[in-house]
Tab-separated table of C-alpha atoms and ligand atoms in Angstrom:
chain	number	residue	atom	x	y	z
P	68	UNK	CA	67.203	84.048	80.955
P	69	UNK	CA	64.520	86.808	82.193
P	70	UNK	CA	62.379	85.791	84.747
P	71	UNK	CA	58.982	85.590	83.535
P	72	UNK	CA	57.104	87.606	85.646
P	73	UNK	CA	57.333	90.951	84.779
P	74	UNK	CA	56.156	89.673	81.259
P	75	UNK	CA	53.428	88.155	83.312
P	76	UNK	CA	52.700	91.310	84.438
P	77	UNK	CA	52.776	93.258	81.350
P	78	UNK	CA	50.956	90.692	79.427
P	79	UNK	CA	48.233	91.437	82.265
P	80	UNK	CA	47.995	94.765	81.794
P	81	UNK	CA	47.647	94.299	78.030
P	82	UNK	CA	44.676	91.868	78.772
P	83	UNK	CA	42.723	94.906	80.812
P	84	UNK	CA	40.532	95.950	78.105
P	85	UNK	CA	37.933	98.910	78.003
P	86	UNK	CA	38.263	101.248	80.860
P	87	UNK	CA	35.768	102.470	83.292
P	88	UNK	CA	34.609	104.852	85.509
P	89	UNK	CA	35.848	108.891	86.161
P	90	UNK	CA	38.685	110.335	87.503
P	91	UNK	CA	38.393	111.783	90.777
P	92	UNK	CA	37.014	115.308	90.523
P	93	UNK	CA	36.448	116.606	94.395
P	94	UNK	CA	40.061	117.338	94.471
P	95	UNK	CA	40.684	120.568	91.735
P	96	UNK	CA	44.155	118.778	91.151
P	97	UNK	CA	43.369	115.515	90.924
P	98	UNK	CA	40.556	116.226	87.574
P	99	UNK	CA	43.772	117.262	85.710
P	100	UNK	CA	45.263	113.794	86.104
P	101	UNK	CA	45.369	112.006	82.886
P	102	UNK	CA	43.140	108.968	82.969
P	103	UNK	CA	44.524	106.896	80.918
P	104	UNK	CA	48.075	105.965	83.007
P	105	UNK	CA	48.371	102.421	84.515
P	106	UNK	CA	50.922	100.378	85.999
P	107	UNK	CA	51.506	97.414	88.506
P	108	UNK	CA	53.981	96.393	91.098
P	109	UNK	CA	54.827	93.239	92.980
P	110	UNK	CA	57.105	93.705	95.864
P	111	UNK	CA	58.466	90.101	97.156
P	112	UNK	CA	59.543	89.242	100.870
P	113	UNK	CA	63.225	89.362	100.147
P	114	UNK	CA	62.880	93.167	98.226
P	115	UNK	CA	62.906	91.701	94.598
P	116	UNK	CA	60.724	94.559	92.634
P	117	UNK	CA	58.569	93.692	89.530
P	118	UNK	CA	57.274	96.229	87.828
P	119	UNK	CA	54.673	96.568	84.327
P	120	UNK	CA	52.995	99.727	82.661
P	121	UNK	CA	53.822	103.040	81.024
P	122	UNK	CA	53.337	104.517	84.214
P	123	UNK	CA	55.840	102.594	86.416
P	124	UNK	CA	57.634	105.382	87.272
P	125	UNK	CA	55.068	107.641	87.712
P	126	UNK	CA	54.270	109.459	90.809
P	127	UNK	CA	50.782	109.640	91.919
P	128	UNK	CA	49.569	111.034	95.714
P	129	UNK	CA	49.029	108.302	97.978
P	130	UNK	CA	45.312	109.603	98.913
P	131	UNK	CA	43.474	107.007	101.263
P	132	UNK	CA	46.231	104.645	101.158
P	133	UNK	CA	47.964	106.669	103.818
P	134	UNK	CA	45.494	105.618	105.986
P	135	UNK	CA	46.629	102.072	106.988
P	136	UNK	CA	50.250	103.209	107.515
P	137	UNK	CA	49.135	106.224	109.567
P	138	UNK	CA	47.188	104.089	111.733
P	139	UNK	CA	50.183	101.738	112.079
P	140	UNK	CA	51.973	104.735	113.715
P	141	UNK	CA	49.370	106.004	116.329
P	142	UNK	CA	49.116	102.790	117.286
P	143	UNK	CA	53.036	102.344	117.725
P	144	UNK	CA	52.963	105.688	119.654
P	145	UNK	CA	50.222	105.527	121.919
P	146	UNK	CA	49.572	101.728	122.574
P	147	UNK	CA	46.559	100.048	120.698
P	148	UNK	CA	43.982	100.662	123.843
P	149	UNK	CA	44.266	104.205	123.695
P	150	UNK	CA	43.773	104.054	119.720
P	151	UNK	CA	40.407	101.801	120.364
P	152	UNK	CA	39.028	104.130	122.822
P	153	UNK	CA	39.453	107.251	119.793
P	154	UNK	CA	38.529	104.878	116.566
P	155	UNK	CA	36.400	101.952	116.503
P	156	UNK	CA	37.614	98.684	114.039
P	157	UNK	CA	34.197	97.678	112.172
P	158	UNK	CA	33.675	98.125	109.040
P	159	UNK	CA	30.934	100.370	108.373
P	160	UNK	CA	29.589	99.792	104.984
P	161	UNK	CA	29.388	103.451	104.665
P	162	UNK	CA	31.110	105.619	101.631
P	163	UNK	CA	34.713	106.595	102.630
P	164	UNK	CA	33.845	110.575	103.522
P	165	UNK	CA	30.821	109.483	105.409
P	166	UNK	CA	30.292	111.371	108.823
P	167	UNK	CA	30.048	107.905	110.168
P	168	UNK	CA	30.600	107.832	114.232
P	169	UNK	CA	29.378	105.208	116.630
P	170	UNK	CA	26.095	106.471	118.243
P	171	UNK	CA	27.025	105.447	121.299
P	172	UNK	CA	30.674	105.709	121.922
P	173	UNK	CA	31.069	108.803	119.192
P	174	UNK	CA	34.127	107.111	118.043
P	175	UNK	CA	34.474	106.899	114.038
P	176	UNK	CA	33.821	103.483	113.206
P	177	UNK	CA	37.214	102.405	111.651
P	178	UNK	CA	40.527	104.040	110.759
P	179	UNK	CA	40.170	103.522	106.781
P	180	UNK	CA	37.127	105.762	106.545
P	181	UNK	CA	37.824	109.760	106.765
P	182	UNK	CA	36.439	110.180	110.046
P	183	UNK	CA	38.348	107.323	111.857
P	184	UNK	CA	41.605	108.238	109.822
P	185	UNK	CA	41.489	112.019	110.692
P	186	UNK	CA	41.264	110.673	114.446
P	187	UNK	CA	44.373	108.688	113.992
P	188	UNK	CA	46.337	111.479	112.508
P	189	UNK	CA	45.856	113.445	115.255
P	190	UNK	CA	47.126	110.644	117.614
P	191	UNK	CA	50.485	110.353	116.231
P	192	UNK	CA	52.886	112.234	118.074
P	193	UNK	CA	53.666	115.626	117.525
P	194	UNK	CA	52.828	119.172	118.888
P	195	UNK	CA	51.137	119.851	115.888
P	196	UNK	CA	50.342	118.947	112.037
P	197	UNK	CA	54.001	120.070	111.219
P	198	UNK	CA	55.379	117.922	113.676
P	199	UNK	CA	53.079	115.101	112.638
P	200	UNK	CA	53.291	115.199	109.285
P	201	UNK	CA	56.814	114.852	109.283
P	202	UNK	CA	57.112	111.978	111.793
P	203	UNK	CA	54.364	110.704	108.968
P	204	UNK	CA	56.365	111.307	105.897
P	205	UNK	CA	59.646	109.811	107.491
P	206	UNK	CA	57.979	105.922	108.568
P	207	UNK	CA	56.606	106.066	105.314
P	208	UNK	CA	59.824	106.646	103.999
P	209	UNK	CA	61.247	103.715	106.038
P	210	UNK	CA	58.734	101.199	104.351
P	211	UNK	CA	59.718	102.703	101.111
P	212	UNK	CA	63.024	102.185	101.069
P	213	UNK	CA	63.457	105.985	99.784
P	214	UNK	CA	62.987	109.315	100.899
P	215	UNK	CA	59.301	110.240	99.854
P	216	UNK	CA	58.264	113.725	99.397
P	217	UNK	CA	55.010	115.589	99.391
P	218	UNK	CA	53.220	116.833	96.418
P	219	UNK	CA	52.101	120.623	97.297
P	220	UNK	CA	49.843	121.292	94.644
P	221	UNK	CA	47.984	118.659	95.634
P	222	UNK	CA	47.757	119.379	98.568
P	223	UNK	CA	47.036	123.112	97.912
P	224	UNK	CA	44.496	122.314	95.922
P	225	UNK	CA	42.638	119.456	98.171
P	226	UNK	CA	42.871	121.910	101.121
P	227	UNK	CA	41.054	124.308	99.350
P	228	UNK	CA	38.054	122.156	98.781
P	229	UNK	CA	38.397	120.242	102.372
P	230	UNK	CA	34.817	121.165	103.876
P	231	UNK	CA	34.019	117.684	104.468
P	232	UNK	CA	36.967	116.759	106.041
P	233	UNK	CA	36.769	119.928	108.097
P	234	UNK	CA	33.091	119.297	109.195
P	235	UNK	CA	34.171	115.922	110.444
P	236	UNK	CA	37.101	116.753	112.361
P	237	UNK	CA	34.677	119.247	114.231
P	238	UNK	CA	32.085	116.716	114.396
P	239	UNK	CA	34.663	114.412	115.492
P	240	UNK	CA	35.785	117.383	118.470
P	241	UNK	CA	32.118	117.891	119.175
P	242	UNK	CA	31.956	114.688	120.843
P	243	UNK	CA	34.898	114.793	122.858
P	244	UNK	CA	37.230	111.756	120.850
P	245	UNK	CA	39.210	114.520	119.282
P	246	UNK	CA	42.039	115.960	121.454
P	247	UNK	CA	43.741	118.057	118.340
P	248	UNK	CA	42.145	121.672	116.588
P	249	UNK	CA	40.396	120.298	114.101
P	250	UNK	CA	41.697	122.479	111.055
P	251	UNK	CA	45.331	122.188	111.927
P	252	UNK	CA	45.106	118.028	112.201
P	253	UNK	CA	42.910	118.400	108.714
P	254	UNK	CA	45.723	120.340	107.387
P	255	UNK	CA	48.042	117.631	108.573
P	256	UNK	CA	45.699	114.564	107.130
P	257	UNK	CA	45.417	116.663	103.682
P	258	UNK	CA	49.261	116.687	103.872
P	259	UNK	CA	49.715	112.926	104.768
P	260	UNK	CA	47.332	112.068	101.719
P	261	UNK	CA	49.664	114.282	99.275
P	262	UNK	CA	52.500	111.864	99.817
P	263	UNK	CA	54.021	111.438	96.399
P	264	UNK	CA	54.274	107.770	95.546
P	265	UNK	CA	54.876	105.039	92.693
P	266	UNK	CA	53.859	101.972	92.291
P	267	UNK	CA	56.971	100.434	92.899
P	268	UNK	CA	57.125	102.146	96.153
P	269	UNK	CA	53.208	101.157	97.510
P	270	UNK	CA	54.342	97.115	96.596
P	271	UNK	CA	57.375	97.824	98.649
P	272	UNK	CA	55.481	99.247	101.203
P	273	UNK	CA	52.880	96.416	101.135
P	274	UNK	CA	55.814	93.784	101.336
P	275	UNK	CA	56.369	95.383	104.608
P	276	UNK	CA	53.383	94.753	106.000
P	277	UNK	CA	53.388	91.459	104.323
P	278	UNK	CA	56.389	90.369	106.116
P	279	UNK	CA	55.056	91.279	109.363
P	280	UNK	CA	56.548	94.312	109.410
P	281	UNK	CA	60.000	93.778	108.522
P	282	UNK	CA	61.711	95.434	105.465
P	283	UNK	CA	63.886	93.439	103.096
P	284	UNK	CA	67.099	95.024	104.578
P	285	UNK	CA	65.455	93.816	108.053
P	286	UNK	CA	64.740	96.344	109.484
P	287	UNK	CA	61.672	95.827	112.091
P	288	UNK	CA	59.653	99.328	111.229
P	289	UNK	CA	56.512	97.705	113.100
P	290	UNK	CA	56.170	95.512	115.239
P	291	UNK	CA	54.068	92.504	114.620
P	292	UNK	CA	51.115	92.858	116.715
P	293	UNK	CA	50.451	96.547	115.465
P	294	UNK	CA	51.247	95.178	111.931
P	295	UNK	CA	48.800	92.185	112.583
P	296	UNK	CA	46.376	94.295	113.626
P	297	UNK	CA	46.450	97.179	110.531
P	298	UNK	CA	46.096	94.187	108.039
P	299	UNK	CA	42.846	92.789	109.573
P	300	UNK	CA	41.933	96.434	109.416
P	301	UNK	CA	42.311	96.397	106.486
P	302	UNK	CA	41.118	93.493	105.181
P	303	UNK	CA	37.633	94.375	106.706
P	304	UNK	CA	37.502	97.769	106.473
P	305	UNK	CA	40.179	99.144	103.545
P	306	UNK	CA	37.698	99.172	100.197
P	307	UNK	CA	34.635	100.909	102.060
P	308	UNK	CA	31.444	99.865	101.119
P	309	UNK	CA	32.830	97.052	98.714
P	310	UNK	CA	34.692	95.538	101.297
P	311	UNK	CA	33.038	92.513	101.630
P	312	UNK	CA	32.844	91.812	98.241
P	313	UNK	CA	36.389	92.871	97.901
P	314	UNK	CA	37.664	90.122	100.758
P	315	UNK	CA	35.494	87.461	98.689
P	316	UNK	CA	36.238	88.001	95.127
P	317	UNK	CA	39.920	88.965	95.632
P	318	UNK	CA	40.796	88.148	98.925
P	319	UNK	CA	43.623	90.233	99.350
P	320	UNK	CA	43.790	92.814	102.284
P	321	UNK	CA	43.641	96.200	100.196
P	322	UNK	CA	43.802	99.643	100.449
P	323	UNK	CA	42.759	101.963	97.683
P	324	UNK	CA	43.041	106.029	97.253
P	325	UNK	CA	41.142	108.516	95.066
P	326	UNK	CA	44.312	109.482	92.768
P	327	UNK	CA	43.719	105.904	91.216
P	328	UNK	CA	46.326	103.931	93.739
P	329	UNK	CA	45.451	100.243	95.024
P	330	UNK	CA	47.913	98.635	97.509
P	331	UNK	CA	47.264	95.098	98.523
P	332	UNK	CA	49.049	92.900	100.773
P	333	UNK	CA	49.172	88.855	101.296
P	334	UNK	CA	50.822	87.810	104.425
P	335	UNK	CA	53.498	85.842	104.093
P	336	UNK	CA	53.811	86.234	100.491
P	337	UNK	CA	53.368	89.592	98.352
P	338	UNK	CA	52.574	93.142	98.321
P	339	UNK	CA	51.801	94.485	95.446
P	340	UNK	CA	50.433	97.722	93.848
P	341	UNK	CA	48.122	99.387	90.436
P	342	UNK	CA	47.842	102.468	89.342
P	343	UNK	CA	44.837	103.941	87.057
P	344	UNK	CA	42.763	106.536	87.508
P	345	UNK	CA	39.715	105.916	86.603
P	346	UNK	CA	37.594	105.125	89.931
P	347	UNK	CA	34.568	103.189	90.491
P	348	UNK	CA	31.748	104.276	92.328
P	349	UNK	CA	33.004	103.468	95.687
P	350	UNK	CA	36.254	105.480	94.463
P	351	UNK	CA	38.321	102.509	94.168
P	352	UNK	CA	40.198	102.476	91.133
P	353	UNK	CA	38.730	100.203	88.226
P	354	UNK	CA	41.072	98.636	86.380
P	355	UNK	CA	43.236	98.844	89.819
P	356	UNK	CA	40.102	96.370	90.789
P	357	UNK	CA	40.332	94.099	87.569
P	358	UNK	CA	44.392	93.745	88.668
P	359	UNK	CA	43.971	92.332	91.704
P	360	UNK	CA	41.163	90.015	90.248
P	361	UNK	CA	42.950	88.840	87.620
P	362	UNK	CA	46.344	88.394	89.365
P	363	UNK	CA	44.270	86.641	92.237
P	364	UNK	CA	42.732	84.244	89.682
P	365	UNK	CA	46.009	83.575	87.555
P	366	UNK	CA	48.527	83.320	90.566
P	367	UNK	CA	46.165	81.986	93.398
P	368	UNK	CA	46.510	84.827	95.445
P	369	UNK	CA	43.441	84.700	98.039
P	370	UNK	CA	43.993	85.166	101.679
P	371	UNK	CA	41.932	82.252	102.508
P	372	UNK	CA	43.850	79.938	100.135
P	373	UNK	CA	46.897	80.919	101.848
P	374	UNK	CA	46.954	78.294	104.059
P	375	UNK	CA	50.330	76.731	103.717
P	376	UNK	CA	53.639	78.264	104.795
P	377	UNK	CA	56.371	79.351	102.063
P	378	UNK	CA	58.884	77.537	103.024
P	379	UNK	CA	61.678	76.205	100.165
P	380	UNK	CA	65.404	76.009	99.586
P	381	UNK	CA	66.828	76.474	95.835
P	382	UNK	CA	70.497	75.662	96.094
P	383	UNK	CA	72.608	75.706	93.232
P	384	UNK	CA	75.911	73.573	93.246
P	385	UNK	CA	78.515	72.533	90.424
P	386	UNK	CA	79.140	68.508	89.698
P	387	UNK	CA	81.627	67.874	87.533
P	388	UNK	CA	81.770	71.376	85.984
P	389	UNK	CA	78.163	71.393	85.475
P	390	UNK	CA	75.108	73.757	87.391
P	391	UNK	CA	72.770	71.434	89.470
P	392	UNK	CA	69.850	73.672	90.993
P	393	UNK	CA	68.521	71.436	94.249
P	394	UNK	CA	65.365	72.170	94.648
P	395	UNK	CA	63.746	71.263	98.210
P	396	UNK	CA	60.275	71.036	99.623
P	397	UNK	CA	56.772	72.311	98.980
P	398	UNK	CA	55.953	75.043	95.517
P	399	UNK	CA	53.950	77.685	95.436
P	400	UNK	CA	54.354	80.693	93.509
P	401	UNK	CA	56.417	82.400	96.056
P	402	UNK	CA	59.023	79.283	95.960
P	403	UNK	CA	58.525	79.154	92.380
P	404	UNK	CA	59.668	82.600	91.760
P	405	UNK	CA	62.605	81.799	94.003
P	406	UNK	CA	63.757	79.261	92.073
P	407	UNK	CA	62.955	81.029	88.260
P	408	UNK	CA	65.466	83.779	89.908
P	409	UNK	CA	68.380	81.034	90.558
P	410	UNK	CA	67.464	79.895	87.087
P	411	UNK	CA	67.630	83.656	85.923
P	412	UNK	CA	71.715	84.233	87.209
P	413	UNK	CA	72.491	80.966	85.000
P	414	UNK	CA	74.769	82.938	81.993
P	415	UNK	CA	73.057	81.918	78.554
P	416	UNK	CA	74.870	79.124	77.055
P	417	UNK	CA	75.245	75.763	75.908
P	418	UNK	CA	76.601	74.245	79.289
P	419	UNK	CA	73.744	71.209	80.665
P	420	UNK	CA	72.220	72.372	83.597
P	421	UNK	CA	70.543	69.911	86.103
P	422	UNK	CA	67.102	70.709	87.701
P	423	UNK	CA	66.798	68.159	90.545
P	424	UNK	CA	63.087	67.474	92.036
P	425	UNK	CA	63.897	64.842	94.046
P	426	UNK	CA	63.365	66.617	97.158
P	427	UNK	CA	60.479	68.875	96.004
P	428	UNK	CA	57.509	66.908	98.077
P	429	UNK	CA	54.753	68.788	95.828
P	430	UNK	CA	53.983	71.789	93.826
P	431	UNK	CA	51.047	73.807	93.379
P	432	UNK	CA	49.264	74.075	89.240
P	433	UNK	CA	51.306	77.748	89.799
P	434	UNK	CA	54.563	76.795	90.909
P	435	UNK	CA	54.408	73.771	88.307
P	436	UNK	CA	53.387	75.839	85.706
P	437	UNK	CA	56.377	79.071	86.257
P	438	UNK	CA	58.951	75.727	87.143
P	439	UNK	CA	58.017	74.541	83.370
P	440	UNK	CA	58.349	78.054	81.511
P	441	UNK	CA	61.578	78.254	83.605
P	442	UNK	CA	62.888	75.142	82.371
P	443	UNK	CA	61.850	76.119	78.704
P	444	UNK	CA	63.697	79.765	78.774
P	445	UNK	CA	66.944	77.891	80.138
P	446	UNK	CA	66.426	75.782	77.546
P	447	UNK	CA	65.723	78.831	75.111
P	448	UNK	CA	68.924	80.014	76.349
P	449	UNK	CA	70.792	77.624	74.787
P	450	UNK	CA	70.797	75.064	78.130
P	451	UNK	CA	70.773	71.278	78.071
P	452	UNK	CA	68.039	71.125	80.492
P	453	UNK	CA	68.476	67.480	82.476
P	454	UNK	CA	65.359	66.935	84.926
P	455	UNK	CA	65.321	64.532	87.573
P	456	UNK	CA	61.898	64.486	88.441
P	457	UNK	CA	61.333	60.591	89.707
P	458	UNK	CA	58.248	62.032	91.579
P	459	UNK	CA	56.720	63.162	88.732
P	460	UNK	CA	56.034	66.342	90.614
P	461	UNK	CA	56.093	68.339	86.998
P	462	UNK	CA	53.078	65.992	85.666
P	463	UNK	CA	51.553	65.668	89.122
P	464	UNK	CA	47.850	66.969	90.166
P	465	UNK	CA	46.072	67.584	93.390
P	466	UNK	CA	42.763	65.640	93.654
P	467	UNK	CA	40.961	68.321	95.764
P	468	UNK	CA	41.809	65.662	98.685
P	469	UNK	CA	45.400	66.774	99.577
P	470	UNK	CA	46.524	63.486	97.609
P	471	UNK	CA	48.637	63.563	94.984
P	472	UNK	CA	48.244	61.653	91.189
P	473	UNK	CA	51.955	61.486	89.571
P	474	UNK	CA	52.579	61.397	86.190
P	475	UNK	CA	51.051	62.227	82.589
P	476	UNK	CA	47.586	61.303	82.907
P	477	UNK	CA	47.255	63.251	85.828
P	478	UNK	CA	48.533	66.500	84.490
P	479	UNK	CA	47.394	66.007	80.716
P	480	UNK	CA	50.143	68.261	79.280
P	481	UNK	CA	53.930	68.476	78.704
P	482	UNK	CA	55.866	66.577	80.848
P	483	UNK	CA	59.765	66.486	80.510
P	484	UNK	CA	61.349	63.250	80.549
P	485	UNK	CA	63.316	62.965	83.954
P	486	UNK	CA	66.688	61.111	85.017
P	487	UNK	CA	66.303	58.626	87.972
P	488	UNK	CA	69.104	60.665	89.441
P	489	UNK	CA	71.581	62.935	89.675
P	490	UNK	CA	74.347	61.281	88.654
P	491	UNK	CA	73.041	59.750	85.655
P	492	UNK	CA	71.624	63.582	84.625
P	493	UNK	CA	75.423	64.494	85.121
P	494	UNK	CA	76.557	61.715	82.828
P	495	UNK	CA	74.319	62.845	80.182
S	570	LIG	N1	42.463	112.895	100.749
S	570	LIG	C1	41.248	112.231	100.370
S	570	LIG	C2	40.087	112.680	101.237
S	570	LIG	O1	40.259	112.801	102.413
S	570	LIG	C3	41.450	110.755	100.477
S	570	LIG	C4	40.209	109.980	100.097
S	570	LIG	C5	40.518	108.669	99.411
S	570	LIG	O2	41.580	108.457	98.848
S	570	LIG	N2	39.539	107.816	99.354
S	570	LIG	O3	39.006	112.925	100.793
């Protein structure tokens, strides 16, 4: 069978509608882009890839979403004290190219806004923007998982039109928390933000930072403080002036970037990525918005739902010549998906295959819901589906109270008959 979610995913981005908003148009470049392109990614844990759109392979620049990652780095090379002295970590409610510095201190008030993200450029290591910007483009390459590259006309053309940029970095000088001349670390942040990207690589990225900052092939490209500490950056600072809204109605630590790029990461679980280039008026992408809202609503995405650890064993074993997937412990999507991808290397055909619940202790509406369309493309497949289910945990509910209500009055839909055990679903 195919595993269901990148339909999912496709089906979402059919379900978009009407388009808002205007390109970005600050950037000479960036007004050519055509507006219509979208795509999404989802990046798991383990490096599985799912991605939807006509524009999954396109390359876009990486714009403000360089700012996370670059932070990540100063703060690997120069010790997280010596960042907070140079950029502060509140969220300032202010636009992203606001000359926003602490009245006080002088320090920008957080890394995801232009001011605080020039400042962090400058502290990565590196004689100058050359040397910089190619530490830069190498760790990003790392998360990746492929060499990335940087778009020149892009950058060209942004460099051309950087006054802002270039009046903060001297603003940022002026009051003595910039160590770096000010046009060559703008001509290194200009480069960093020309990064050519796809989607597929931001939700790869993301699932970096979502696992703490471990890649799939484990490779430990951050360690976990600094990673702990550029996701709660993140999550309070990353969509500007929205921010709070953002962390409410989606709840997913985001960062977005003016060429119409919108990373998001859930600890534990996801990272995922849109692409459309239509922004908003906080110059987050709009449909990139509607995504994350939908895919937060249909999935149960939120950070602050996420309170239970994803932690589940699919096993798949033969019994008398025939396929029994064991599945153990609690469902939620992440599990789920696990377990659709077992049931997605079972070769079409007419051989029974066994889906044992008995150790499955409950699932979430999610996980119940992806086990169920599993079960029914197996069964599409030509598969004699046996379930032992004497739990009920298919036609289960959750009362809101942590308890659990078994069977079909409780769930009010389909509900597959179930074998009291193993054997007897071997027998037939
Ligand atoms: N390179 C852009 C700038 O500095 C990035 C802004 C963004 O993506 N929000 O203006």
């Amino acid at each position: 069978m195919q595993t269901p979610i990148a339909d999912y995913l496709e089906l979402l981005l059919e379900s978009l509608g009407e388009d808002g908003g205007e390109v970005a148009s600050y950037i000479p470049e960036l007004a050519n882009a055509d507006p219509d392109r979208l795509a999404v990614a989802m990046a798991t844990l383990d490096g599985e890839v799912y991605v939807a759109g006509e524009a999954a392979d396109a390359e876009f620049t990486i714009q403000s979403i360089s700012k996370p990652f670059t932070y990540a780095l100063a703060i690997a090379d120069q010790g997280l004290g010596a960042v907070l002295e140079h950029i502060d970590v509140e969220p300032s409610g202010d636009a992203f190219n606001e000359i926003s510095l602490d009245p006080d201190t002088g320090r920008p008030r957080n890394p995801m806004i232009n001011a605080g993200a020039i400042a962090a450029h400058a502290l990565v290591h590196g004689d100058d923007a050359d040397a910089r910007v190619e530490r830069i483009v190498d760790f990003y390459s790392r998360l990746a998982g492929r060499r990335l590259s940087i778009a020149e006309d892009v950058f060209e053309s942004e460099l051309s039109a950087a006054d802002r940029n270039m009046a903060l970095a001297y603003m940022i000088r002026s009051v003595g928390t910039l160590d770096c001349d000010p046009a060559d670390t703008v001509r290194g942040y200009t480069r960093q933000c020309s990064v050519s990207v796809t989607v597929s690589d931001l939700a790869r990225m993301a699932s970096v930072l979502a696992a703490g900052g471990r890649t799939p092939d484990r490779d430990q490209v951050l360690e976990p403080a600094v990673n702990r500490q550029v996701l709660s950056v993140m999550a309070t600072c990353g969509m500007y002036n929205s921010a709070g809204d953002w962390l409410a109605s989606v709840g997913i630590p985001a960062k977005s970037g003016v060429a119409g790029g919108l990373m998001g990461v859930l600890p534990g679980q996801v990272g995922i990525a849109a692409f459309s280039p239509r922004l908003d008026a906080h110059g987050n992408s709009t449909r990139g918005r509607r995504i994350f809202e939908r895919m937060n609503h249909d999935m149960g995405l939120h950070l602050m739902a996420s309170t239970e650890s994803a932690h589940s064993v699919s096993r798949r074993r033969e019994v008398d010549g025939i396929a029994v997937h064991e599945i153990v412990g609690d469902l939620h999507f992440v599990e789920a998906e696990r377990v659709l991808r077992e049931f997605a290397a079972e070769p079409a055909g007419e051989t029974p295959v066994v889906v044992d619940l008995d150790r499955v202790h409950r699932a979430n509406d999610i996980a119940r819901r992806i086990l169920l369309e599993g079960i029914r493309r197996l069964r599409l497949d030509g598969h004699d589906v046996r379930i032992v289910d004497p739990w009920g945990v298919l036609g289960s509910a959750e009362t809101g109270t942590g308890e659990l209500v078994r069977g079909e009055q409780a769930h009010g839909g389909y509900v597959p008959a179930s074998f009291p055990d193993v054997a007897s679903a071997v027998r037939g």
